[in-house]
mmCIF file of C-alpha atoms in Angstrom:
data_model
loop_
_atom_site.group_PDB
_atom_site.id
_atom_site.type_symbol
_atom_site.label_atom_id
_atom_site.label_comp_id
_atom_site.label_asym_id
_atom_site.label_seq_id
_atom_site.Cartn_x
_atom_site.Cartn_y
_atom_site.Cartn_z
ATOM 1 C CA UNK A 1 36.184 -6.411 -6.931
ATOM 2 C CA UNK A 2 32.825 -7.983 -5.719
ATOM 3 C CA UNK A 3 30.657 -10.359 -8.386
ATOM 4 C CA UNK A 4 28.108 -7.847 -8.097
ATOM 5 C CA UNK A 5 24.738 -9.113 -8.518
ATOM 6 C CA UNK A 6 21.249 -7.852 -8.439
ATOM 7 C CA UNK A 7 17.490 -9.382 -7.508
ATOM 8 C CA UNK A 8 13.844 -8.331 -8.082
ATOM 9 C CA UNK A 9 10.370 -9.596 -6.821
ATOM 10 C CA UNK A 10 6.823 -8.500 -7.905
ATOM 11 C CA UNK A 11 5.180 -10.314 -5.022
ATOM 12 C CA UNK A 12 3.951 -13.933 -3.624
ATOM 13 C CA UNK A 13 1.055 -16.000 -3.468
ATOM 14 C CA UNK A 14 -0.723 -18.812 -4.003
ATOM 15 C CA UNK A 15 -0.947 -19.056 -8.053
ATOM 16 C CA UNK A 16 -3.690 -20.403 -10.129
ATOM 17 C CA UNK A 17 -1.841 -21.892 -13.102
ATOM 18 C CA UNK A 18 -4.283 -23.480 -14.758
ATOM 19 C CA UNK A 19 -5.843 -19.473 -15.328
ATOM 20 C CA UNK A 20 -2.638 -18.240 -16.665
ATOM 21 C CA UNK A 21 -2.530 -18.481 -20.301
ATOM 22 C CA UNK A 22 1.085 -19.177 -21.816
ATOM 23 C CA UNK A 23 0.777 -15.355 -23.317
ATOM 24 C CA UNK A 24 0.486 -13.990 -19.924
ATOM 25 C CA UNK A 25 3.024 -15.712 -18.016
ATOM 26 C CA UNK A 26 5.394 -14.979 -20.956
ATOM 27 C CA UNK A 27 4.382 -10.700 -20.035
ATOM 28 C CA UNK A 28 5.278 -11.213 -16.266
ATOM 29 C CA UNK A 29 8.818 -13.147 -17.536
ATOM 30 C CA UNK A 30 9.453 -10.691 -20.114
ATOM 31 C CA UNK A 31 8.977 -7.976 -17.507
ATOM 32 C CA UNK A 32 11.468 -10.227 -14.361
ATOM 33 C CA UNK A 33 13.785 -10.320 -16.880
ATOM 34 C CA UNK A 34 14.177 -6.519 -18.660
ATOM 35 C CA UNK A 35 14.011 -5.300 -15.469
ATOM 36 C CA UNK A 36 16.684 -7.581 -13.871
ATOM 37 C CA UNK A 37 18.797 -7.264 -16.837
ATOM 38 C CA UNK A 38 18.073 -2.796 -16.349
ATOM 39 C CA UNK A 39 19.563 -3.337 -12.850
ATOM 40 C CA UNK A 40 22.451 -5.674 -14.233
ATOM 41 C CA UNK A 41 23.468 -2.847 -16.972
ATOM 42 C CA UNK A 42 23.852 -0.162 -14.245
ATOM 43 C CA UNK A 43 25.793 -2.696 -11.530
ATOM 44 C CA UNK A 44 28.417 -3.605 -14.463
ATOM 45 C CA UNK A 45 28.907 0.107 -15.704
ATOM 46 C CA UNK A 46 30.475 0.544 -11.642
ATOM 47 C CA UNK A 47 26.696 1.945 -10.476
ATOM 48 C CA UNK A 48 25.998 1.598 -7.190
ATOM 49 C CA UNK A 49 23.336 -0.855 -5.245
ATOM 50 C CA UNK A 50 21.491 2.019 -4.547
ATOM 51 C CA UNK A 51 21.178 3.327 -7.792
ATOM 52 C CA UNK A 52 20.492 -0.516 -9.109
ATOM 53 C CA UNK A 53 17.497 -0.827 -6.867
ATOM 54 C CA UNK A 54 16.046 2.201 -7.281
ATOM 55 C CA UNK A 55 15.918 1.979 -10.418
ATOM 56 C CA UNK A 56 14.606 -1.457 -10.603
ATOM 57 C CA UNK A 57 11.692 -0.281 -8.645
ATOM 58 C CA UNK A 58 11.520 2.352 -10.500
ATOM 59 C CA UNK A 59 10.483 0.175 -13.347
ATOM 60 C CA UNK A 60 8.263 -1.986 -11.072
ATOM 61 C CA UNK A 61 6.055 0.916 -10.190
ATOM 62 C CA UNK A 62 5.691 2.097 -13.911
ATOM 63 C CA UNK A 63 4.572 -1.651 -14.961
ATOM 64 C CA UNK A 64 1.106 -2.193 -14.653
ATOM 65 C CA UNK A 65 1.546 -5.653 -13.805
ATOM 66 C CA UNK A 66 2.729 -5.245 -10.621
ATOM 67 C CA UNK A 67 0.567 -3.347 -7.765
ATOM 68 C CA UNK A 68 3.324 -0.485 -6.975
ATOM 69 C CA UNK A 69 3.057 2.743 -8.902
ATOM 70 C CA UNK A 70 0.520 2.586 -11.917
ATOM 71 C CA UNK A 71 -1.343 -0.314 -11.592
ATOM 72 C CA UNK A 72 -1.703 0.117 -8.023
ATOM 73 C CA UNK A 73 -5.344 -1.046 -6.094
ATOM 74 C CA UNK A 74 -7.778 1.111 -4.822
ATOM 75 C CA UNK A 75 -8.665 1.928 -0.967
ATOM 76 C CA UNK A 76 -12.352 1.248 0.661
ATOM 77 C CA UNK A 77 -12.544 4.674 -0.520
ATOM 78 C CA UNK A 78 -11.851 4.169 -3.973
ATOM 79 C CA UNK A 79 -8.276 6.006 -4.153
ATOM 80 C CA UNK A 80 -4.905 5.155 -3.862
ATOM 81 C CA UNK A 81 -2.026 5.078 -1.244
ATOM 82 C CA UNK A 82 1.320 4.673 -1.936
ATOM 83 C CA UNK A 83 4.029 3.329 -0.293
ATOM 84 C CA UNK A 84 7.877 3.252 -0.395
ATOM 85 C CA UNK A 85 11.049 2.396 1.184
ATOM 86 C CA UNK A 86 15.040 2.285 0.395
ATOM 87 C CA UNK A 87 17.932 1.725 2.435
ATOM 88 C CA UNK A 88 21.644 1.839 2.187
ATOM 89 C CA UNK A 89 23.780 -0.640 3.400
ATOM 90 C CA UNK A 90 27.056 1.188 3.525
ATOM 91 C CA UNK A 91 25.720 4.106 5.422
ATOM 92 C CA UNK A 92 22.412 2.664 7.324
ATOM 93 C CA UNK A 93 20.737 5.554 5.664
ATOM 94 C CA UNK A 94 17.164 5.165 4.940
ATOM 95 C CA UNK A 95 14.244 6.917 3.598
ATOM 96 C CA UNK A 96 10.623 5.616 2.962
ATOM 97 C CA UNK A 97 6.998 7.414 2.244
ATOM 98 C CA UNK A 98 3.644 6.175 3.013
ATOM 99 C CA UNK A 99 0.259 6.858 2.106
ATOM 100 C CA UNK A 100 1.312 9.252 -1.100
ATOM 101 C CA UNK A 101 -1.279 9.539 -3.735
ATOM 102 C CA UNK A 102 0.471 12.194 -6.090
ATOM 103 C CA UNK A 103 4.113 10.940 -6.589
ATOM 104 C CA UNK A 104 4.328 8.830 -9.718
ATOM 105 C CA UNK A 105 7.422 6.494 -8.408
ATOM 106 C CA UNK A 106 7.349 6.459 -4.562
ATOM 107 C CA UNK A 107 10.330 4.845 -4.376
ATOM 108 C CA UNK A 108 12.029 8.321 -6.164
ATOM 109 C CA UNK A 109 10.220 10.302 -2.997
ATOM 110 C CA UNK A 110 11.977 7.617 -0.846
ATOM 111 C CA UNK A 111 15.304 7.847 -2.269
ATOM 112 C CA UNK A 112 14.953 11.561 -1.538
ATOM 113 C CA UNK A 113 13.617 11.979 1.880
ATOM 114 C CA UNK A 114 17.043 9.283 2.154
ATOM 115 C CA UNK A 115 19.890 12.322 0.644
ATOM 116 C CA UNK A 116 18.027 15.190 1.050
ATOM 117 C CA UNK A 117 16.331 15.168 4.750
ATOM 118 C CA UNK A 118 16.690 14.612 8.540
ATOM 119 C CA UNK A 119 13.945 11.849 8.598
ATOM 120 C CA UNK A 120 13.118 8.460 7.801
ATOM 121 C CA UNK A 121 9.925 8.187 7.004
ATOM 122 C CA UNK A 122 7.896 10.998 5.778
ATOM 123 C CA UNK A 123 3.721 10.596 5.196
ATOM 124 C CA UNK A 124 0.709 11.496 3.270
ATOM 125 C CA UNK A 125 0.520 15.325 2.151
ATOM 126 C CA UNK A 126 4.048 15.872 4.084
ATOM 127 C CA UNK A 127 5.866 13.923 2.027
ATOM 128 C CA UNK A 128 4.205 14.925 -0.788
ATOM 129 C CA UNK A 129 4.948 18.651 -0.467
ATOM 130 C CA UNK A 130 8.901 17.953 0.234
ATOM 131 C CA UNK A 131 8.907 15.539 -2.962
ATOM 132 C CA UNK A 132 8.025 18.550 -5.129
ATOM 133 C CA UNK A 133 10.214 20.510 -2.787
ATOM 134 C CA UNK A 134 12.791 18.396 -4.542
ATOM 135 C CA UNK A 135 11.910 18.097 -7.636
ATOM 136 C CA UNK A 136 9.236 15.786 -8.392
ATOM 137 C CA UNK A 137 6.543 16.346 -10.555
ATOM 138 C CA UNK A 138 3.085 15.928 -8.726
ATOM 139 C CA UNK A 139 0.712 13.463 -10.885
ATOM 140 C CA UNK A 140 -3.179 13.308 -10.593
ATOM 141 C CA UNK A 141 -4.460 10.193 -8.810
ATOM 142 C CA UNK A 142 -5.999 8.970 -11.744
ATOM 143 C CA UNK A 143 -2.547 7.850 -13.169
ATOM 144 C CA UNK A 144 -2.179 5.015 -10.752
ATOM 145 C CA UNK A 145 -5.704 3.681 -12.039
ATOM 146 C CA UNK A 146 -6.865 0.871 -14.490
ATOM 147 C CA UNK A 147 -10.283 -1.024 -14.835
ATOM 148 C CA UNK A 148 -8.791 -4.098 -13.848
ATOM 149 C CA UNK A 149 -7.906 -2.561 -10.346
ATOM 150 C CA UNK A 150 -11.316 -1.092 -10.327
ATOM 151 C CA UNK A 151 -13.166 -4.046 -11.039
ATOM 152 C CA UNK A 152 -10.876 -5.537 -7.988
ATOM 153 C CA UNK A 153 -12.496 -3.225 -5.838
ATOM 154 C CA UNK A 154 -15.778 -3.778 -6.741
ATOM 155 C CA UNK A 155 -15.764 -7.267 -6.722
ATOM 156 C CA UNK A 156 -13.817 -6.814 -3.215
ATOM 157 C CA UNK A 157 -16.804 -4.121 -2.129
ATOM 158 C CA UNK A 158 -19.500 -6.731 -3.211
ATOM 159 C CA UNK A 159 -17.668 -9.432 -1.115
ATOM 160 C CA UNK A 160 -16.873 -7.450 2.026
ATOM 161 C CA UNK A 161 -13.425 -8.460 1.756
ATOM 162 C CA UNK A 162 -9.845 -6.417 1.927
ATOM 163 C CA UNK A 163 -8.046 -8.621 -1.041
ATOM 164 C CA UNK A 164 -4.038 -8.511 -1.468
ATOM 165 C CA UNK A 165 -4.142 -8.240 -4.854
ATOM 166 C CA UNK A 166 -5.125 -10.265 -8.421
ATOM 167 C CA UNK A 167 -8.204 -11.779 -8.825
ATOM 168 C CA UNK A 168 -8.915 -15.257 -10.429
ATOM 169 C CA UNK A 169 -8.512 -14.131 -13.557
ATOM 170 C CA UNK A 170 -4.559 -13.029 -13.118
ATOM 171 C CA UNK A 171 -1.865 -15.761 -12.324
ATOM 172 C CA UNK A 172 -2.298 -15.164 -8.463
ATOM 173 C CA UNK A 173 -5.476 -15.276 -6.315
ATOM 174 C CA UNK A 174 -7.082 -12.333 -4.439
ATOM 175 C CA UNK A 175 -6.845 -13.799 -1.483
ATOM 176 C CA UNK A 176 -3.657 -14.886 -1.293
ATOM 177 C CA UNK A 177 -1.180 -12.756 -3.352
ATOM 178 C CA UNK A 178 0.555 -9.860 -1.298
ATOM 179 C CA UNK A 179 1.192 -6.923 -3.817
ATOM 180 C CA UNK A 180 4.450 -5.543 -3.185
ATOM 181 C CA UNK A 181 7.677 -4.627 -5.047
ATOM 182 C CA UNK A 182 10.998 -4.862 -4.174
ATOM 183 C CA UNK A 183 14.958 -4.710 -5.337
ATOM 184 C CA UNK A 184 17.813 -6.076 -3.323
ATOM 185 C CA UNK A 185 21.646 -5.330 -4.981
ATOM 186 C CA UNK A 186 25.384 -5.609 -4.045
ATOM 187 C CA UNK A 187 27.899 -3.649 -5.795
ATOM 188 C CA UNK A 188 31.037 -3.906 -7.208
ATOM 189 C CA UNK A 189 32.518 -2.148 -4.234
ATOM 190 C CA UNK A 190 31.049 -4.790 -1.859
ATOM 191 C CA UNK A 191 27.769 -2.668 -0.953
ATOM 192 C CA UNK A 192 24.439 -3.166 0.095
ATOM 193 C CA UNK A 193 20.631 -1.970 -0.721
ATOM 194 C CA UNK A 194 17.591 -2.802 -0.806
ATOM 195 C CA UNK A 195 14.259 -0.758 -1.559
ATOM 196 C CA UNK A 196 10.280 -2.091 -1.699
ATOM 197 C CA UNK A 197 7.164 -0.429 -3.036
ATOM 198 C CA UNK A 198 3.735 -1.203 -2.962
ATOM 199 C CA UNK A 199 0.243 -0.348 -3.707
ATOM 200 C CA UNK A 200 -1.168 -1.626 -0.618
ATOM 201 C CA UNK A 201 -4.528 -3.484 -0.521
ATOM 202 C CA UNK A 202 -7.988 -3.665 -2.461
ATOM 203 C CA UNK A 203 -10.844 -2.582 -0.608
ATOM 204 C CA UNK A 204 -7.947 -1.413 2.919
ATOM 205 C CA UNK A 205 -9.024 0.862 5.428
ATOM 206 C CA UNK A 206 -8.099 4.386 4.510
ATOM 207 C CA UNK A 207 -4.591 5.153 6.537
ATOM 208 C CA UNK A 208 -3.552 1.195 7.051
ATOM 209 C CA UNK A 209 0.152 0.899 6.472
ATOM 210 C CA UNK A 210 1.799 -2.021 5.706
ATOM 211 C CA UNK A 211 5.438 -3.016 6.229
ATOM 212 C CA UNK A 212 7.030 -2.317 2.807
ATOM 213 C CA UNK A 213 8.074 1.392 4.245
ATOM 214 C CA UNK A 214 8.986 0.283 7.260
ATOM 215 C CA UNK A 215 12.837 -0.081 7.850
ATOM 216 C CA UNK A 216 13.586 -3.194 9.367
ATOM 217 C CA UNK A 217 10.010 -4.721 8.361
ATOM 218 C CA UNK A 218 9.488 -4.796 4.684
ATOM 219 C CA UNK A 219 12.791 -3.685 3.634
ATOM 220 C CA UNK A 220 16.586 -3.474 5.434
ATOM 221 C CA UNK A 221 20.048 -3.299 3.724
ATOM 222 C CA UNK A 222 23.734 -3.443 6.358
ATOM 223 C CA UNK A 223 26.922 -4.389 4.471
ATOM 224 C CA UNK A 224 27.722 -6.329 7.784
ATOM 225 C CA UNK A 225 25.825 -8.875 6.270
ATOM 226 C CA UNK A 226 22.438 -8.723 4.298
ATOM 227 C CA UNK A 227 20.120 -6.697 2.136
ATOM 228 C CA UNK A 228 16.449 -7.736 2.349
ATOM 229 C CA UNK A 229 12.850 -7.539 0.329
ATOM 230 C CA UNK A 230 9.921 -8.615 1.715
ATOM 231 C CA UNK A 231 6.458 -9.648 0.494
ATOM 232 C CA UNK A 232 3.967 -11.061 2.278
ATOM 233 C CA UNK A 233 1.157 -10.548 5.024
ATOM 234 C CA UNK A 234 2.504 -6.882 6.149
ATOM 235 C CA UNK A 235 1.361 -7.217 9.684
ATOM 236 C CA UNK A 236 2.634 -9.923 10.577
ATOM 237 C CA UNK A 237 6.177 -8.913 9.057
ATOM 238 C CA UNK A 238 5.635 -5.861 10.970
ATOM 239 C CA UNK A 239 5.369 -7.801 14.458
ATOM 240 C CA UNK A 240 8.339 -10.249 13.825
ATOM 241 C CA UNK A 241 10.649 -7.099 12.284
ATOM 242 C CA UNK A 242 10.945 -10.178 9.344
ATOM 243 C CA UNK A 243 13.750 -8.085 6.931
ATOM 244 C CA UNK A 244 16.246 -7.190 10.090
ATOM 245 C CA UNK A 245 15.903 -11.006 11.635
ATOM 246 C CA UNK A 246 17.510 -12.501 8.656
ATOM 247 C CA UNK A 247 19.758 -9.855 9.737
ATOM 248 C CA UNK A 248 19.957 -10.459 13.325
ATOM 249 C CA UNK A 249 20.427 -14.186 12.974
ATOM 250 C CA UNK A 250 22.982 -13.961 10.790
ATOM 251 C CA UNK A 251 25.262 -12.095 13.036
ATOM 252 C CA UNK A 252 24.064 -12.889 16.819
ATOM 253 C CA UNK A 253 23.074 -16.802 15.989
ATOM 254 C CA UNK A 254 26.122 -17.115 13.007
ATOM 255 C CA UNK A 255 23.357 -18.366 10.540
ATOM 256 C CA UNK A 256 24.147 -18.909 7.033
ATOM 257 C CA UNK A 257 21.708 -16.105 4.723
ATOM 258 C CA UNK A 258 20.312 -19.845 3.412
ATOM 259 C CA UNK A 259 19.973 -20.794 6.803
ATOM 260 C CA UNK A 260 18.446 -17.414 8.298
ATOM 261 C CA UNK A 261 15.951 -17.114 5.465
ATOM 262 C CA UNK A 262 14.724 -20.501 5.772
ATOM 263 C CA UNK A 263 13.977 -19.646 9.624
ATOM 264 C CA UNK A 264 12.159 -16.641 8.929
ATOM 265 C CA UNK A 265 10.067 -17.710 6.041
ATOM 266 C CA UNK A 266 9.481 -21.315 6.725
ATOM 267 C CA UNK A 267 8.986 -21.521 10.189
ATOM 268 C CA UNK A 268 8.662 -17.822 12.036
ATOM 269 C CA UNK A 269 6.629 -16.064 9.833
ATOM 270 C CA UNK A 270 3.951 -19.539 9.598
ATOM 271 C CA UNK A 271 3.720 -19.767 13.219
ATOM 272 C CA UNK A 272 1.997 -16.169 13.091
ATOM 273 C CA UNK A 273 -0.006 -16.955 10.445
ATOM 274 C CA UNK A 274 2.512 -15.152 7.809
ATOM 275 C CA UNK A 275 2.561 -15.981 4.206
ATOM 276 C CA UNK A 276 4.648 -14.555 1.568
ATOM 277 C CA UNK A 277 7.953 -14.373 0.843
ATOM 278 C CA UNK A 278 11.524 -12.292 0.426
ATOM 279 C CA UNK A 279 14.086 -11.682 -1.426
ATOM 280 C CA UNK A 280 18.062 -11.413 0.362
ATOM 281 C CA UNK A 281 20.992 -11.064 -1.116
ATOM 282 C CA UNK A 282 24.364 -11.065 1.498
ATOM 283 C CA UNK A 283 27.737 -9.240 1.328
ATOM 284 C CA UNK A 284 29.437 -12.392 -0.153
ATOM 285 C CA UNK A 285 27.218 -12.547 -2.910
ATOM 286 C CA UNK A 286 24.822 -15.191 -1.918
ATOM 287 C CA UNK A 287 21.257 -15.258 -3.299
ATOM 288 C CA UNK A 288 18.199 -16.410 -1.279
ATOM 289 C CA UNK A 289 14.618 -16.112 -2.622
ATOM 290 C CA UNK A 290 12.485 -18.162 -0.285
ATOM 291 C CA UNK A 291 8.795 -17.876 -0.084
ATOM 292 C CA UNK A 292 6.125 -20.359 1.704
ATOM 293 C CA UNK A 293 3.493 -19.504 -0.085
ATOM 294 C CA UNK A 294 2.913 -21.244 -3.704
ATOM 295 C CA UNK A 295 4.724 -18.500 -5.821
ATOM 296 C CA UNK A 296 6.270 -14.968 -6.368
ATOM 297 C CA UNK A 297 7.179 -13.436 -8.740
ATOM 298 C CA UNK A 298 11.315 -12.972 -8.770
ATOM 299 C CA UNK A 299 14.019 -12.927 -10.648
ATOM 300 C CA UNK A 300 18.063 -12.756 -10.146
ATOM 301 C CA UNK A 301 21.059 -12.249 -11.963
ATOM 302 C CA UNK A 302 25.219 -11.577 -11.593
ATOM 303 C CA UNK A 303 26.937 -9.261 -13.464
ATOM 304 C CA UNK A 304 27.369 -11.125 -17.346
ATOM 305 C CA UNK A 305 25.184 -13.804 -16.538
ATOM 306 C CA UNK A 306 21.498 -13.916 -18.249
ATOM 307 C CA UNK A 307 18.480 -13.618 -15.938
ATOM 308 C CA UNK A 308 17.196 -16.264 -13.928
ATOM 309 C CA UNK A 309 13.456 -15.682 -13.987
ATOM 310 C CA UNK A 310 10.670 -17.323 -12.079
ATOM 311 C CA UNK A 311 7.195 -17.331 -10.817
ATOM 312 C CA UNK A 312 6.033 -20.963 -9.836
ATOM 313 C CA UNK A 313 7.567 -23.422 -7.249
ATOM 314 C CA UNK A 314 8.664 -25.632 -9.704
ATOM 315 C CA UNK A 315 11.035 -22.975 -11.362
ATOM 316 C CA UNK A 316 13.886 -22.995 -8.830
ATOM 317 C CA UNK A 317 15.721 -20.115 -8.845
#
C-alpha cells in the first residue's frame, strides 16, 4: 500500500508581512491546515485522490479567504467568472468549467462534466445548464461577493489596473498575488489527481480565461509520474503548458519531480516573465512546492502525520 499523501495551495505572491497582523496569518494557517487535515481523513479511510482533491477544493472555494468560490473578485464589469479544473491520473480523465457565474463550487461542475460527459471543458451558460442537469443547485451571483472584493475593484477601476488579487491591506499585494486554488493527492492504491479553481482577476476583461481550467496548463494528474497545481501568471503558464512539463521532463529528460519543478518554476517560467508557483506531488510519494515568487499559500501532509503549513519563504515546507 502507497504512503498516501495529500497537498493544498491558496495561491503565490509577493507578501507584505509587515501588514499581516499575527491574528490574520493565524486565519490563513488555521484554514492550510483543516483543510489539509479534511483531505488527510478521506485518503486514510481508503478514499480516493480524486475524491481527496475535490474535496479540498471544495473547501477552498467555500473559504472566503481564498479567491475561488465565495470570495471570488469581480470582472471590469463588476460580476464574477468562475473557473475549474480536475483530472485523474489513473484514467487521464478530465473535466474543467470556465467562466460560470451560478455554480457555488466549480470544481463540483468540473468533477461532473469529468463522470458524467463526452467533453473536457464545458463554458459559461453551457456548463451551467448541464451542472443543474446533474444535480447542482444554481446560486445567485451575489453569493460569490464581499465588500472586500468590491472595494478591490474599485480601487482597481480608479487605478486602471487588472490586479491578481489582495490588496495592501491582506498578506499578499495586488499586484503580485495570483488567486488560484488547487489540490494535488496520491492514494493508497498508488493514484493520481489533481484539481485547481479560481476566481480569476480584479478589474479582467469580461471572457479572459486563465490556465487553472486548462488541462495540461493550470492543472494535470498521470500516475506515470506526477500530479500538478499551478498558480501563477495564467498566460504565461498557458504558453509553456507549465503543469504537463514537470510531466514531460520527468519522463522524456528522466528528471527527478525536485529536479523538474525547479526547471519549470525557477528558470522557464522567469524567462517569460512568469511568477507564481505549483504544487506536485509524484507516484512515489514525493512532495514539491516550489514557487519564485515571495510566498504562497500551501500546505502538505501524509497519511498520520500533522500538517505542514506555510505561507512565507522562510517556512520551508
Amino acid at each position: 500500500m502507497t504512503k498516501a499523501v495529500i497537498a493544498i495551495h491558496g495561491g503565490a505572491g509577493a507578501l507584505t508581512r509587515a501588514q499581516l497582523t499575527p491574528e490574520k496569518e493565524q486565519q490563513f494557517i488555521r484554514a492550510l491546515s483543516a483543510i489539509v487535515e479534511a483531505g488527510q481523513q478521506i485518503l486514510e479511510q481508503g478514499g480516493s485522490a480524486l475524491d481527496a482533491v475535490t474535496e479540498a477544493v471544495r473547501l477552498l472555494e467555500e473559504c472566503p479567504l481564498f479567491n475561488a468560490g465565495i470570495g471570488s473578485v469581480f470582472t471590469s464589469e463588476g460580476r464574477h467568472e468562475l473557473d475549474a479544473c480536475v483530472m485523474d491520473g489513473n484514467s487521464l480523465d478530465a473535466g474543467a468549467v470556465a467562466g460560470v457565474s451560478h455554480i457555488r463550487n466549480p470544481i463540483l461542475a468540473a468533477r461532473l462534466v469529468l463522470e458524467n460527459s463526452p467533453h473536457v471543458l464545458m463554458i459559461g451558460e453551457g456548463a451551467e445548464r448541464f451542472a443543474v442537469q446533474q444535480g447542482l443547485e444554481p446560486v445567485a451571483e451575489t453569493l460569490f461577493s464581499t465588500e472586500e472584493r468590491y472595494q478591490q475593484l474599485l480601487r482597481a477601476r480608479e487605478s486602471q489596473q487588472t490586479l491578481l488579487d489582495h490588496d495592501g491591506a491582506e498578506p499578499i499585494d495586488a499586484d503580485t498575488k495570483f488567486g488560484t486554488v488547487g489540490a494535488v493527492a496520491l492514494d493508497k492504491r498508488g493514484n493520481l489527481a489533481a484539481a485547481t479553481s479560481t476566481g480569476g482577476m480584479t478589474n479582467k476583461l469580461p471572457g479572459r480565461v486563465g490556465d487553472s481550467p486548462l488541462v495540461g496548463a493550470g492543472c494535470y494528474a498521470n500516475n506515470a509520474n506526477v500530479a500538478v497545481s499551478c498558480t501563477g501568471t495564467g498566460e504565461v503558464f498557458i504558453r509553456t503548458l507549465a503543469a504537463y512539463d514537470i510531466a514531460a521532463l520527468m519522463e522524456y529528460a528522466g528528471l527527478s519531480l525536485q529536479q523538474a519543478a525547479e526547471r519549470v518554476v525557477m528558470e522557464k517560467l522567469p524567462a517569460l516573465g512568469g511568477s507564481g508557483g505549483m504544487i506536485a506531488i509524484d507516484n512515489q510519494g514525493n512532495v514539491a512546492l516550489p514557487f519564485n515568487s515571495e510566498g504562497m499559500y500551501r500546505g502538505f501532509g501524509f497519511v498520520g502525520d500533522a500538517p505542514n503549513v506555510g505561507i512565507y519563504r522562510d517556512q520551508e515546507s
